[in-house]
Amino acid sequence: MADIVTSQTRIANRALILLGSVERIVSVDDPSPLAGQIKDLWHESRRAGIVAHPWNFAIDRAQLNEATPPPVFGYERKFKLPPECLRWLPAGQGDCDWFLGEEEGGFILSDASAPLNIRMIKDIPDVSAWPAH
């Protein structure tokens, strides 16, 4: 069987099927009202779908350096999350990369020393990198 090419149009049509619609689009660039609505909602819907589950294709790792100024209270250090990070995936207690911390305002606050090893769900806008399912 040939590989299924993942595309924005294919994903949109699959969503329409799952919603029970009988309408389909030929392309997200169609002048039809339905294609226009899909195109308008694509960015936030795509990100919401990625962040809702730790999909293997979207999991990535990063080492974060300490940012300044330090938090006003509660923790000694803060670490800026990368701009492509949609969600931090804290390590489980007992994991070699576990640390006590919390996410706040685009930073991880912690008493841990730099560099801070993290796993995250990364924004992957290129749908050709997504699995066919």
Short mmCIF file of C-alpha atoms in Angstrom, two decimals, residues 27-131:
data_model
loop_
_atom_site.label_atom_id
_atom_site.label_comp_id
_atom_site.label_asym_id
_atom_site.label_seq_id
_atom_site.Cartn_x
_atom_site.Cartn_y
_atom_site.Cartn_z
CA SER A 27 -8.15 22.38 -0.87
CA VAL A 28 -7.86 24.67 2.13
CA ASP A 29 -7.24 27.40 -0.45
CA ASP A 30 -10.69 26.89 -2.05
CA PRO A 31 -12.84 30.03 -2.19
CA SER A 32 -15.66 28.13 -0.44
CA PRO A 33 -16.94 29.36 2.96
CA LEU A 34 -16.10 25.98 4.56
CA ALA A 35 -12.47 26.10 3.36
CA GLY A 36 -12.24 29.70 4.57
CA GLN A 37 -13.47 28.71 8.04
CA ILE A 38 -11.00 25.83 8.19
CA LYS A 39 -8.16 28.10 7.16
CA ASP A 40 -9.20 30.71 9.76
CA LEU A 41 -9.25 28.14 12.59
CA TRP A 42 -6.28 26.06 11.46
CA HIS A 43 -3.48 27.59 13.54
CA GLU A 44 -5.12 27.42 16.96
CA SER A 45 -6.83 24.09 16.23
CA ARG A 46 -3.56 22.53 15.11
CA ARG A 47 -1.77 23.71 18.25
CA ALA A 48 -4.63 22.56 20.49
CA GLY A 49 -4.52 19.10 18.89
CA ILE A 50 -0.77 18.79 19.38
CA VAL A 51 -0.76 20.00 22.99
CA ALA A 52 -3.71 17.79 24.00
CA HIS A 53 -1.64 14.61 23.83
CA PRO A 54 2.07 13.77 24.07
CA TRP A 55 2.35 12.70 20.42
CA ASN A 56 5.73 11.05 19.76
CA PHE A 57 6.42 13.25 16.73
CA ALA A 58 6.02 16.41 18.84
CA ILE A 59 8.09 15.43 21.89
CA ASP A 60 11.48 17.09 22.08
CA ARG A 61 14.20 17.77 24.65
CA ALA A 62 16.00 20.95 25.61
CA GLN A 63 18.57 22.22 28.07
CA LEU A 64 17.57 25.53 29.61
CA ASN A 65 19.94 28.13 31.00
CA GLU A 66 19.09 30.29 33.97
CA ALA A 67 17.26 33.53 33.18
CA THR A 68 17.35 36.82 35.02
CA PRO A 69 16.04 38.36 37.14
CA PRO A 70 15.29 35.51 39.54
CA PRO A 71 11.71 34.96 40.79
CA VAL A 72 10.56 37.45 43.41
CA PHE A 73 9.82 34.62 45.86
CA GLY A 74 9.31 30.87 46.13
CA TYR A 75 12.16 29.60 43.99
CA GLU A 76 15.79 30.62 43.52
CA ARG A 77 15.92 30.40 39.72
CA LYS A 78 13.87 30.66 36.57
CA PHE A 79 14.45 29.15 33.14
CA LYS A 80 12.92 30.49 29.89
CA LEU A 81 10.99 27.92 27.89
CA PRO A 82 11.79 27.82 24.15
CA PRO A 83 9.27 29.68 21.96
CA GLU A 84 8.29 26.44 20.18
CA CYS A 85 7.39 24.78 23.50
CA LEU A 86 3.64 24.24 23.76
CA ARG A 87 3.75 22.26 26.99
CA TRP A 88 6.41 21.19 29.47
CA LEU A 89 6.45 17.46 30.28
CA PRO A 90 7.79 17.17 33.84
CA ALA A 91 9.97 14.15 34.53
CA GLY A 92 8.59 11.62 36.97
CA GLN A 93 9.93 11.55 40.50
CA GLY A 94 12.84 9.10 40.54
CA ASP A 95 13.83 9.95 36.94
CA CYS A 96 17.42 11.20 36.65
CA ASP A 97 16.12 14.53 35.24
CA TRP A 98 13.45 15.06 37.93
CA PHE A 99 13.42 18.38 39.79
CA LEU A 100 10.86 20.25 41.82
CA GLY A 101 9.50 23.15 39.82
CA GLU A 102 6.50 24.70 38.17
CA GLU A 103 5.68 26.45 34.93
CA GLU A 104 4.68 30.09 35.12
CA GLY A 105 4.55 32.83 32.50
CA GLY A 106 6.74 31.08 29.91
CA PHE A 107 9.34 30.09 32.51
CA ILE A 108 10.05 27.09 34.70
CA LEU A 109 10.66 28.15 38.29
CA SER A 110 12.89 25.87 40.34
CA ASP A 111 15.73 25.66 42.83
CA ALA A 112 17.54 23.27 40.45
CA SER A 113 20.88 24.28 38.94
CA ALA A 114 21.46 25.08 35.27
CA PRO A 115 21.37 23.66 32.75
CA LEU A 116 17.86 22.32 33.30
CA ASN A 117 17.06 19.22 31.22
CA ILE A 118 13.45 19.14 30.10
CA ARG A 119 11.11 17.28 27.78
CA MET A 120 8.38 19.24 26.05
CA ILE A 121 5.68 19.10 23.44
CA LYS A 122 7.00 21.15 20.57
CA ASP A 123 4.95 23.01 17.98
CA ILE A 124 5.27 21.16 14.66
CA PRO A 125 3.52 23.27 11.99
CA ASP A 126 4.77 21.11 9.07
CA VAL A 127 2.05 18.45 8.76
CA SER A 128 4.27 16.28 6.55
CA ALA A 129 6.19 15.49 9.77
CA TRP A 130 2.99 14.15 11.37
CA PRO A 131 2.09 10.45 11.21
#
